[in-house]
């Protein structure tokens, strides 16, 4: 397995993986149209100082994704964290997450927020072990729109103010 920075050669595989997990596994029924960032990954993530990574297997197939979207003033959003089901518990998610944390550190990110479907109980456990704490939408400290209406929100403070 390798972690690579996204380029458009991965676009179709990334979209297929994400939509499959969102809709067939989690049953949250999100369309590509509701996620315009997937149609322009480079513009949505990389142009603003964030990044998008893919995990690929030995054959070069996309088996995982993770993105960091910068919001400014030390705030960022963890997005599109997906690992193909047959690669979960093989360290793929942790490897992606460590790359994201390194990028966040080098770009002086102080706080990361994320939204995750309420049905993604295993994801909640991962985030909580990683130090994220659940917050209510009314406590969201920055403007951030997310497509899943039934999401839980989390916040990680990497550095204090």
XYZ file of C-alpha atoms in Angstrom:
161
model
C 0.000 0.000 0.000
C 1.128 3.534 -0.797
C -0.288 6.942 0.074
C -0.174 9.325 -2.883
C -1.262 12.882 -3.465
C -4.385 13.020 -5.608
C -4.207 13.752 -9.300
C -7.004 13.578 -11.841
C -5.969 10.112 -13.033
C -7.620 8.845 -9.802
C -10.857 10.819 -10.224
C -13.197 8.072 -11.465
C -11.952 5.533 -8.909
C -12.192 8.065 -6.072
C -15.757 9.001 -6.963
C -16.794 5.358 -7.353
C -15.263 4.375 -3.985
C -16.813 7.278 -2.098
C -20.294 6.937 -3.598
C -20.271 3.171 -3.023
C -19.382 3.516 0.661
C -21.755 6.434 1.258
C -24.732 4.917 -0.491
C -24.370 1.135 -0.542
C -22.667 0.627 2.830
C -23.863 3.551 4.928
C -27.179 4.082 3.122
C -27.017 7.865 3.390
C -28.060 8.379 -0.221
C -25.810 11.256 -1.314
C -25.465 12.035 -4.989
C -22.407 13.321 -6.782
C -24.339 16.549 -7.437
C -24.629 17.103 -3.662
C -20.829 16.906 -3.386
C -19.436 19.410 -5.892
C -15.977 19.090 -4.327
C -15.676 15.652 -5.947
C -16.050 17.157 -9.413
C -13.095 19.494 -8.780
C -10.906 17.906 -6.121
C -7.857 19.955 -7.063
C -9.770 23.236 -6.841
C -11.759 22.324 -3.739
C -8.859 21.063 -1.659
C -5.410 21.702 -3.057
C -5.851 25.230 -4.412
C -6.637 26.518 -0.921
C -3.612 24.954 0.759
C -5.289 21.723 1.772
C -4.756 18.384 0.136
C -6.385 15.150 -0.959
C -4.664 11.788 -0.619
C -5.383 8.363 -2.003
C -4.224 5.022 -0.676
C -3.514 2.548 -3.448
C -2.864 -1.180 -3.251
C 0.043 -2.993 -4.892
C -1.852 -2.997 -8.197
C -2.450 0.760 -8.100
C -6.166 0.512 -7.273
C -7.635 3.178 -4.983
C -8.460 1.617 -1.613
C -8.812 4.742 0.502
C -9.170 8.523 0.460
C -8.741 11.417 2.861
C -8.810 15.180 2.374
C -8.089 18.340 4.297
C -9.949 21.505 3.318
C -8.550 24.743 4.674
C -10.995 27.287 6.080
C -8.480 29.927 7.120
C -7.302 31.357 10.428
C -5.916 27.983 11.554
C -9.117 26.039 10.863
C -9.491 23.066 8.529
C -12.009 20.336 7.773
C -11.200 16.640 7.558
C -13.217 15.292 4.629
C -13.720 12.266 2.424
C -12.190 9.723 4.804
C -13.076 6.393 3.223
C -11.381 2.997 3.167
C -12.589 0.080 1.071
C -14.178 -2.526 3.350
C -11.683 -5.308 2.569
C -8.792 -3.030 3.638
C -10.204 -1.817 6.927
C -8.195 -2.938 9.951
C -5.095 -3.167 7.740
C -3.670 0.213 8.791
C -4.854 2.087 5.675
C -6.968 4.583 7.602
C -4.252 5.236 10.145
C -1.637 5.755 7.405
C -3.896 8.265 5.647
C -4.631 10.041 8.924
C -0.933 10.366 9.800
C -0.250 11.987 6.405
C -3.091 14.448 7.064
C -1.744 15.320 10.522
C 1.726 15.926 9.108
C 0.288 18.239 6.441
C -1.807 20.054 9.069
C 1.241 20.569 11.265
C 3.359 21.925 8.410
C 0.541 24.345 7.448
C -0.084 25.580 11.000
C -3.577 24.149 11.325
C -4.712 24.598 14.919
C -8.196 23.083 14.738
C -9.815 20.411 12.599
C -13.539 19.819 12.370
C -15.386 17.044 10.607
C -18.839 15.714 9.968
C -19.603 12.021 9.874
C -22.866 10.155 9.318
C -24.613 9.219 12.547
C -24.721 5.594 11.336
C -20.897 5.383 11.003
C -20.335 4.103 14.550
C -16.885 2.609 13.829
C -15.768 5.959 12.411
C -16.937 7.712 15.573
C -14.784 5.369 17.655
C -11.725 6.084 15.458
C -12.190 9.848 15.751
C -12.693 9.713 19.507
C -9.548 7.562 19.975
C -7.690 10.156 17.865
C -8.715 12.935 20.272
C -11.697 14.448 18.481
C -14.575 15.506 20.681
C -18.167 15.641 19.570
C -19.748 19.087 19.282
C -23.228 20.341 18.590
C -23.942 22.229 15.361
C -24.721 25.318 17.435
C -21.125 25.193 18.737
C -19.584 25.116 15.270
C -16.957 27.868 15.524
C -16.660 28.495 11.769
C -19.036 28.519 8.832
C -19.137 25.049 7.339
C -21.838 23.411 5.242
C -22.054 19.643 4.977
C -24.339 17.552 2.766
C -25.523 14.772 5.100
C -28.434 16.022 7.098
C -27.953 13.378 9.802
C -24.292 13.990 10.615
C -22.419 14.209 13.865
C -19.819 16.949 14.200
C -16.400 16.590 15.786
C -13.566 18.958 16.650
C -9.858 18.361 17.263
C -7.669 21.046 18.780
C -4.069 20.566 17.641
C -2.743 23.808 19.143
C -4.273 26.253 21.540
C -4.926 29.839 20.535
